[in-house]
Amino acid sequence: MDKDFSDNFKIKDKFSIKKTETSYKGKLTKEEGLQIIIEEKEKLRKLQEKLYADGSKSLLVVLQAMDAAGKDSLIEHVFGGVNPQGCSVTSFKTPSSKEYSHDFIWRHYLAVPQKGMIGIFNRSHYESVLVCKVHPEYNLSEKTWDNVKDFDEKFWENRYESIRNFEKHLVNNGTTIIKIFLHVSKDEQKQRLLDRINEQEKNWKFSASDLPERALFDKYMDCYETAINETSKENAPWYVIPADNKWFARLAAIQIIIETLEKMDLKFPQLSDEDRKGLEESKKQLESE
């Protein structure tokens, strides 16, 4: 039975969203999957500690998905066991007037994790080629363009190029990047939105604004497909994870993160001979009290 899914969903060739499953869960039962997640969380905790101690590299996890795909709960269940001092989560909402007065990547660069840290982007710089491509009028808020007619094919090519360059720059300066798209079906999204209405404890999660965006589901899928094909590179790969089963999406995500950290060749700091002598002296001093 395959229990390691860390390489199953990496985009290596031409990506077709219509040919990609949303309900795949391997041959595992939910109970088996949840048990593996518990074991994997301990591995992640130890690796995060090693990353923090190493202090020379950082990890950026980019999460993208449609509404109700499970981004928030994935962050909670995957990263719930790591030391919060070594992990930061940034949720990107509609840009502020100050953020609109800079280029579209500026606010994201400010949130990049420092060395030794894991940074999680809940939505990201990709919103500029997703929601802003579905709603091109949003780009007018940047005050650089006067008309939606300016957002032609060349405009979007430049955006993809900017994203590729941004990510290449981060990688060249010590940040490893994982990009995860939680791929949920339209039917499953409908059920989850209904759950938010029908279950009182979930009412707060529902927003009527989710419905107009749901009506544009197919347009969003086209934008995701293009963005992933344009920007999935070996130095900053995309992983498209089937997300109709939340437990499986969490399992696949944590395994991808663990494998990535393991490949980063992290090391605990080695003490010099002088430092070791200092430790021995401190030990003797404490024991003699």
mmCIF file of C-alpha atoms in Angstrom:
data_model
loop_
_atom_site.group_PDB
_atom_site.id
_atom_site.type_symbol
_atom_site.label_atom_id
_atom_site.label_comp_id
_atom_site.label_asym_id
_atom_site.label_seq_id
_atom_site.Cartn_x
_atom_site.Cartn_y
_atom_site.Cartn_z
ATOM 1 C CA MET A 1 0.000 0.000 0.000
ATOM 2 C CA ASP A 2 1.359 3.414 -1.001
ATOM 3 C CA LYS A 3 1.636 5.569 2.109
ATOM 4 C CA ASP A 4 4.018 8.188 0.714
ATOM 5 C CA PHE A 5 2.390 10.704 -1.640
ATOM 6 C CA SER A 6 5.091 13.377 -1.547
ATOM 7 C CA ASP A 7 5.950 13.112 -5.259
ATOM 8 C CA ASN A 8 2.555 12.131 -6.660
ATOM 9 C CA PHE A 9 1.211 15.606 -7.307
ATOM 10 C CA LYS A 10 4.229 17.613 -8.447
ATOM 11 C CA ILE A 11 3.664 19.327 -11.798
ATOM 12 C CA LYS A 12 6.489 18.241 -14.069
ATOM 13 C CA ASP A 13 4.908 18.412 -17.517
ATOM 14 C CA LYS A 14 2.003 20.198 -19.170
ATOM 15 C CA PHE A 15 -0.803 20.511 -16.633
ATOM 16 C CA SER A 16 -4.468 19.974 -17.530
ATOM 17 C CA ILE A 17 -6.883 20.820 -14.746
ATOM 18 C CA LYS A 18 -9.741 18.877 -16.341
ATOM 19 C CA LYS A 19 -7.665 15.695 -16.316
ATOM 20 C CA THR A 20 -6.701 16.066 -12.666
ATOM 21 C CA GLU A 21 -8.595 14.195 -9.946
ATOM 22 C CA THR A 22 -10.094 15.969 -6.962
ATOM 23 C CA SER A 23 -11.225 12.935 -4.938
ATOM 24 C CA TYR A 24 -8.130 10.697 -5.067
ATOM 25 C CA LYS A 25 -7.115 9.252 -1.682
ATOM 26 C CA GLY A 26 -4.936 6.297 -2.603
ATOM 27 C CA LYS A 27 -5.876 3.011 -0.961
ATOM 28 C CA LEU A 28 -5.990 4.451 2.528
ATOM 29 C CA THR A 29 -8.980 4.658 4.809
ATOM 30 C CA LYS A 30 -9.588 7.926 6.621
ATOM 31 C CA GLU A 31 -8.552 6.306 9.911
ATOM 32 C CA GLU A 32 -5.245 5.109 8.424
ATOM 33 C CA GLY A 33 -4.617 8.535 6.938
ATOM 34 C CA LEU A 34 -5.252 10.346 10.208
ATOM 35 C CA GLN A 35 -2.843 8.042 12.031
ATOM 36 C CA ILE A 36 -0.115 8.709 9.463
ATOM 37 C CA ILE A 37 -0.662 12.457 9.865
ATOM 38 C CA ILE A 38 -0.020 12.160 13.612
ATOM 39 C CA GLU A 39 3.283 10.408 12.903
ATOM 40 C CA GLU A 40 4.239 12.900 10.197
ATOM 41 C CA LYS A 41 3.553 15.885 12.465
ATOM 42 C CA GLU A 42 6.280 14.692 14.819
ATOM 43 C CA LYS A 43 8.716 14.469 11.884
ATOM 44 C CA LEU A 44 7.761 17.986 10.835
ATOM 45 C CA ARG A 45 8.266 19.318 14.358
ATOM 46 C CA LYS A 46 11.811 17.932 14.476
ATOM 47 C CA LEU A 47 12.665 19.237 11.012
ATOM 48 C CA GLN A 48 11.328 22.682 11.839
ATOM 49 C CA GLU A 49 13.512 22.741 14.944
ATOM 50 C CA LYS A 50 16.498 21.808 12.779
ATOM 51 C CA LEU A 51 15.652 24.542 10.248
ATOM 52 C CA TYR A 52 15.467 27.089 13.068
ATOM 53 C CA ALA A 53 18.760 25.932 14.573
ATOM 54 C CA ASP A 54 20.515 25.859 11.185
ATOM 55 C CA GLY A 55 19.516 29.474 10.542
ATOM 56 C CA SER A 56 20.879 29.674 6.996
ATOM 57 C CA LYS A 57 17.762 28.836 4.977
ATOM 58 C CA SER A 58 14.010 29.393 5.008
ATOM 59 C CA LEU A 59 10.951 27.632 3.623
ATOM 60 C CA LEU A 60 8.011 29.378 1.969
ATOM 61 C CA VAL A 61 4.779 27.409 1.543
ATOM 62 C CA VAL A 62 2.309 29.062 -0.849
ATOM 63 C CA LEU A 63 -1.303 27.902 -0.512
ATOM 64 C CA GLN A 64 -3.882 28.660 -3.199
ATOM 65 C CA ALA A 65 -7.411 27.332 -3.596
ATOM 66 C CA MET A 66 -11.004 28.200 -4.284
ATOM 67 C CA ASP A 67 -13.264 29.193 -1.379
ATOM 68 C CA ALA A 68 -14.037 26.317 1.031
ATOM 69 C CA ALA A 69 -11.195 24.149 -0.295
ATOM 70 C CA GLY A 70 -9.662 23.837 3.188
ATOM 71 C CA LYS A 71 -6.649 26.179 3.293
ATOM 72 C CA ASP A 72 -7.276 27.437 6.836
ATOM 73 C CA SER A 73 -7.915 24.003 8.312
ATOM 74 C CA LEU A 74 -4.881 22.568 6.503
ATOM 75 C CA ILE A 75 -2.665 25.199 8.122
ATOM 76 C CA GLU A 76 -4.164 24.351 11.520
ATOM 77 C CA HIS A 77 -3.835 20.582 11.203
ATOM 78 C CA VAL A 78 -0.444 20.438 9.435
ATOM 79 C CA PHE A 79 1.424 23.144 11.342
ATOM 80 C CA GLY A 80 -0.364 22.878 14.682
ATOM 81 C CA GLY A 81 2.528 20.982 16.266
ATOM 82 C CA VAL A 82 5.453 23.173 15.233
ATOM 83 C CA ASN A 83 7.062 25.824 17.431
ATOM 84 C CA PRO A 84 5.144 29.063 16.697
ATOM 85 C CA GLN A 85 8.386 31.024 17.130
ATOM 86 C CA GLY A 86 9.685 29.376 13.969
ATOM 87 C CA CYS A 87 6.597 29.689 11.808
ATOM 88 C CA SER A 88 4.573 32.618 10.441
ATOM 89 C CA VAL A 89 1.282 32.718 8.522
ATOM 90 C CA THR A 90 0.304 35.634 6.299
ATOM 91 C CA SER A 91 -3.225 35.849 4.881
ATOM 92 C CA PHE A 92 -3.457 38.196 1.934
ATOM 93 C CA LYS A 93 -6.742 40.048 1.578
ATOM 94 C CA THR A 94 -7.695 42.874 -0.794
ATOM 95 C CA PRO A 95 -4.697 45.239 -0.993
ATOM 96 C CA SER A 96 -4.807 48.457 1.012
ATOM 97 C CA SER A 97 -4.365 51.878 -0.612
ATOM 98 C CA LYS A 98 -0.734 51.839 0.559
ATOM 99 C CA GLU A 99 -0.170 48.406 -0.988
ATOM 100 C CA TYR A 100 -1.811 49.518 -4.245
ATOM 101 C CA SER A 101 0.673 52.419 -4.364
ATOM 102 C CA HIS A 102 3.507 49.879 -4.830
ATOM 103 C CA ASP A 103 4.024 47.130 -7.386
ATOM 104 C CA PHE A 104 1.878 44.014 -6.984
ATOM 105 C CA ILE A 105 4.661 41.918 -5.424
ATOM 106 C CA TRP A 106 5.823 44.491 -2.845
ATOM 107 C CA ARG A 107 3.559 43.409 0.031
ATOM 108 C CA HIS A 108 4.439 39.756 -0.521
ATOM 109 C CA TYR A 109 8.155 40.404 -0.373
ATOM 110 C CA LEU A 110 7.661 42.044 3.025
ATOM 111 C CA ALA A 111 6.158 38.772 4.322
ATOM 112 C CA VAL A 112 8.883 36.422 3.055
ATOM 113 C CA PRO A 113 10.185 34.300 5.972
ATOM 114 C CA GLN A 114 13.558 35.167 7.424
ATOM 115 C CA LYS A 115 16.271 32.531 7.548
ATOM 116 C CA GLY A 116 15.453 29.727 9.976
ATOM 117 C CA MET A 117 11.713 30.202 9.556
ATOM 118 C CA ILE A 118 8.806 28.545 7.794
ATOM 119 C CA GLY A 119 6.524 31.101 6.156
ATOM 120 C CA ILE A 120 3.026 30.254 4.954
ATOM 121 C CA PHE A 121 1.173 32.405 2.425
ATOM 122 C CA ASN A 122 -2.597 31.891 2.688
ATOM 123 C CA ARG A 123 -3.307 33.199 -0.794
ATOM 124 C CA SER A 124 -0.368 35.006 -2.337
ATOM 125 C CA HIS A 125 1.129 36.969 -5.214
ATOM 126 C CA TYR A 126 -0.794 34.573 -7.470
ATOM 127 C CA GLU A 127 -4.031 36.434 -6.752
ATOM 128 C CA SER A 128 -2.757 38.971 -9.275
ATOM 129 C CA VAL A 129 -3.035 36.380 -12.061
ATOM 130 C CA LEU A 130 -6.137 34.674 -10.654
ATOM 131 C CA VAL A 131 -8.821 36.933 -9.171
ATOM 132 C CA CYS A 132 -7.335 39.935 -10.984
ATOM 133 C CA LYS A 133 -7.503 38.056 -14.277
ATOM 134 C CA VAL A 134 -11.098 36.988 -13.690
ATOM 135 C CA HIS A 135 -11.848 40.598 -12.657
ATOM 136 C CA PRO A 136 -9.339 42.664 -14.684
ATOM 137 C CA GLU A 137 -10.928 45.916 -13.519
ATOM 138 C CA TYR A 138 -9.301 45.320 -10.122
ATOM 139 C CA ASN A 139 -5.928 46.129 -11.679
ATOM 140 C CA LEU A 140 -7.037 49.709 -12.272
ATOM 141 C CA SER A 141 -6.602 50.309 -8.538
ATOM 142 C CA GLU A 142 -2.842 50.202 -9.120
ATOM 143 C CA LYS A 143 -3.306 53.566 -10.928
ATOM 144 C CA THR A 144 -0.804 52.624 -13.614
ATOM 145 C CA TRP A 145 -3.350 51.744 -16.268
ATOM 146 C CA ASP A 146 -6.380 53.706 -17.496
ATOM 147 C CA ASN A 147 -8.532 51.086 -19.154
ATOM 148 C CA VAL A 148 -9.210 47.345 -18.891
ATOM 149 C CA LYS A 149 -8.232 47.153 -22.556
ATOM 150 C CA ASP A 150 -4.658 47.586 -21.343
ATOM 151 C CA PHE A 151 -4.781 44.117 -19.813
ATOM 152 C CA ASP A 152 -3.920 42.214 -22.950
ATOM 153 C CA GLU A 153 -1.921 39.042 -23.478
ATOM 154 C CA LYS A 154 1.370 40.912 -23.126
ATOM 155 C CA PHE A 155 0.264 42.316 -19.749
ATOM 156 C CA TRP A 156 -0.349 38.826 -18.359
ATOM 157 C CA GLU A 157 2.896 37.505 -19.831
ATOM 158 C CA ASN A 158 4.716 40.261 -17.928
ATOM 159 C CA ARG A 159 2.916 39.296 -14.718
ATOM 160 C CA TYR A 160 3.960 35.655 -15.025
ATOM 161 C CA GLU A 161 7.512 36.754 -15.773
ATOM 162 C CA SER A 162 7.540 39.003 -12.688
ATOM 163 C CA ILE A 163 6.363 36.095 -10.543
ATOM 164 C CA ARG A 164 8.988 33.741 -11.957
ATOM 165 C CA ASN A 165 11.715 36.336 -11.372
ATOM 166 C CA PHE A 166 10.510 37.029 -7.827
ATOM 167 C CA GLU A 167 10.572 33.351 -6.931
ATOM 168 C CA LYS A 168 13.937 32.789 -8.624
ATOM 169 C CA HIS A 169 15.388 35.674 -6.605
ATOM 170 C CA LEU A 170 14.102 34.175 -3.344
ATOM 171 C CA VAL A 171 15.487 30.732 -4.179
ATOM 172 C CA ASN A 172 18.870 32.194 -5.125
ATOM 173 C CA ASN A 173 19.001 33.852 -1.704
ATOM 174 C CA GLY A 174 18.225 30.881 0.510
ATOM 175 C CA THR A 175 14.446 30.456 0.440
ATOM 176 C CA THR A 176 13.020 27.122 -0.697
ATOM 177 C CA ILE A 177 9.532 27.441 -2.209
ATOM 178 C CA ILE A 178 6.639 24.966 -2.276
ATOM 179 C CA LYS A 179 3.429 26.001 -4.037
ATOM 180 C CA ILE A 180 0.289 23.987 -3.287
ATOM 181 C CA PHE A 181 -3.040 24.225 -5.086
ATOM 182 C CA LEU A 182 -5.840 22.471 -3.193
ATOM 183 C CA HIS A 183 -7.951 21.196 -6.060
ATOM 184 C CA VAL A 184 -11.567 20.855 -4.949
ATOM 185 C CA SER A 185 -14.454 19.933 -7.248
ATOM 186 C CA LYS A 186 -17.356 22.276 -7.870
ATOM 187 C CA ASP A 187 -19.763 19.744 -6.325
ATOM 188 C CA GLU A 188 -17.680 19.425 -3.164
ATOM 189 C CA GLN A 189 -17.393 23.182 -2.868
ATOM 190 C CA LYS A 190 -21.192 23.415 -3.092
ATOM 191 C CA GLN A 191 -21.597 20.902 -0.266
ATOM 192 C CA ARG A 192 -19.117 22.724 1.962
ATOM 193 C CA LEU A 193 -20.832 26.055 1.394
ATOM 194 C CA LEU A 194 -24.169 24.428 2.253
ATOM 195 C CA ASP A 195 -22.600 23.002 5.406
ATOM 196 C CA ARG A 196 -21.616 26.512 6.425
ATOM 197 C CA ILE A 197 -25.265 27.543 6.142
ATOM 198 C CA ASN A 198 -26.825 24.427 7.681
ATOM 199 C CA GLU A 199 -24.444 23.985 10.638
ATOM 200 C CA GLN A 200 -24.803 26.824 13.117
ATOM 201 C CA GLU A 201 -21.219 26.631 14.366
ATOM 202 C CA LYS A 202 -20.032 27.171 10.779
ATOM 203 C CA ASN A 203 -22.351 30.098 9.941
ATOM 204 C CA TRP A 204 -19.577 32.609 10.569
ATOM 205 C CA LYS A 205 -17.552 31.089 7.736
ATOM 206 C CA PHE A 206 -20.199 31.766 5.115
ATOM 207 C CA SER A 207 -20.197 34.931 3.054
ATOM 208 C CA ALA A 208 -22.799 35.750 0.443
ATOM 209 C CA SER A 209 -19.925 37.116 -1.662
ATOM 210 C CA ASP A 210 -18.733 33.523 -2.130
ATOM 211 C CA LEU A 211 -21.643 32.827 -4.496
ATOM 212 C CA PRO A 212 -20.810 35.317 -7.279
ATOM 213 C CA GLU A 213 -17.259 33.955 -7.282
ATOM 214 C CA ARG A 214 -18.579 30.394 -7.398
ATOM 215 C CA ALA A 215 -20.499 31.324 -10.545
ATOM 216 C CA LEU A 216 -17.113 32.023 -12.135
ATOM 217 C CA PHE A 217 -15.658 28.656 -11.077
ATOM 218 C CA ASP A 218 -14.768 27.558 -14.620
ATOM 219 C CA LYS A 219 -13.015 30.861 -15.365
ATOM 220 C CA TYR A 220 -10.977 30.436 -12.216
ATOM 221 C CA MET A 221 -9.998 26.916 -13.258
ATOM 222 C CA ASP A 222 -8.735 28.253 -16.598
ATOM 223 C CA CYS A 223 -6.683 30.887 -14.774
ATOM 224 C CA TYR A 224 -5.224 28.316 -12.371
ATOM 225 C CA GLU A 225 -4.266 26.040 -15.223
ATOM 226 C CA THR A 226 -2.459 28.832 -17.062
ATOM 227 C CA ALA A 227 -0.742 30.194 -13.943
ATOM 228 C CA ILE A 228 0.503 26.764 -12.909
ATOM 229 C CA ASN A 229 1.810 25.973 -16.393
ATOM 230 C CA GLU A 230 3.544 29.349 -16.602
ATOM 231 C CA THR A 231 5.202 29.233 -13.185
ATOM 232 C CA SER A 232 5.819 25.630 -12.118
ATOM 233 C CA LYS A 233 9.603 25.440 -12.288
ATOM 234 C CA GLU A 234 12.045 23.025 -10.718
ATOM 235 C CA ASN A 235 13.244 25.737 -8.348
ATOM 236 C CA ALA A 236 9.662 26.634 -7.320
ATOM 237 C CA PRO A 237 7.344 23.726 -8.186
ATOM 238 C CA TRP A 238 3.571 23.549 -8.016
ATOM 239 C CA TYR A 239 1.828 20.606 -6.380
ATOM 240 C CA VAL A 240 -1.827 20.075 -7.281
ATOM 241 C CA ILE A 241 -3.379 18.115 -4.427
ATOM 242 C CA PRO A 242 -6.845 16.492 -4.654
ATOM 243 C CA ALA A 243 -8.829 18.218 -1.912
ATOM 244 C CA ASP A 244 -12.321 16.685 -1.876
ATOM 245 C CA ASN A 245 -11.133 14.669 1.144
ATOM 246 C CA LYS A 246 -9.628 17.141 3.599
ATOM 247 C CA TRP A 247 -7.734 14.502 5.573
ATOM 248 C CA PHE A 248 -5.991 13.294 2.425
ATOM 249 C CA ALA A 249 -5.084 16.824 1.314
ATOM 250 C CA ARG A 250 -3.469 17.407 4.726
ATOM 251 C CA LEU A 251 -1.566 14.122 4.523
ATOM 252 C CA ALA A 252 -0.214 14.852 1.037
ATOM 253 C CA ALA A 253 0.725 18.418 2.005
ATOM 254 C CA ILE A 254 2.634 17.462 5.154
ATOM 255 C CA GLN A 255 4.540 14.755 3.293
ATOM 256 C CA ILE A 256 5.528 17.229 0.567
ATOM 257 C CA ILE A 257 6.727 19.700 3.198
ATOM 258 C CA ILE A 258 8.679 17.027 5.078
ATOM 259 C CA GLU A 259 10.385 15.737 1.945
ATOM 260 C CA THR A 260 11.324 19.281 0.947
ATOM 261 C CA LEU A 261 12.853 20.023 4.349
ATOM 262 C CA GLU A 262 14.770 16.738 4.272
ATOM 263 C CA LYS A 263 16.320 17.734 0.938
ATOM 264 C CA MET A 264 17.475 21.103 2.294
ATOM 265 C CA ASP A 265 20.518 19.488 3.984
ATOM 266 C CA LEU A 266 19.849 21.158 7.315
ATOM 267 C CA LYS A 267 22.397 20.887 10.096
ATOM 268 C CA PHE A 268 22.499 21.674 13.778
ATOM 269 C CA PRO A 269 25.307 24.164 14.537
ATOM 270 C CA GLN A 270 28.653 22.556 15.369
ATOM 271 C CA LEU A 271 30.431 23.960 18.398
ATOM 272 C CA SER A 272 34.070 24.977 18.139
ATOM 273 C CA ASP A 273 36.667 23.393 20.437
ATOM 274 C CA GLU A 274 36.705 26.605 22.432
ATOM 275 C CA ASP A 275 32.929 26.547 22.853
ATOM 276 C CA ARG A 276 33.046 22.902 23.953
ATOM 277 C CA LYS A 277 35.609 23.745 26.593
ATOM 278 C CA GLY A 278 33.327 26.525 27.756
ATOM 279 C CA LEU A 279 30.483 24.039 28.081
ATOM 280 C CA GLU A 280 32.611 21.726 30.180
ATOM 281 C CA GLU A 281 33.578 24.595 32.467
ATOM 282 C CA SER A 282 29.934 25.612 32.823
ATOM 283 C CA LYS A 283 28.996 22.017 33.599
ATOM 284 C CA LYS A 284 31.619 21.779 36.337
ATOM 285 C CA GLN A 285 30.499 25.088 37.807
ATOM 286 C CA LEU A 286 26.853 24.018 37.923
ATOM 287 C CA GLU A 287 27.649 20.592 39.381
ATOM 288 C CA SER A 288 29.773 22.121 42.114
ATOM 289 C CA GLU A 289 26.951 24.283 43.464
#
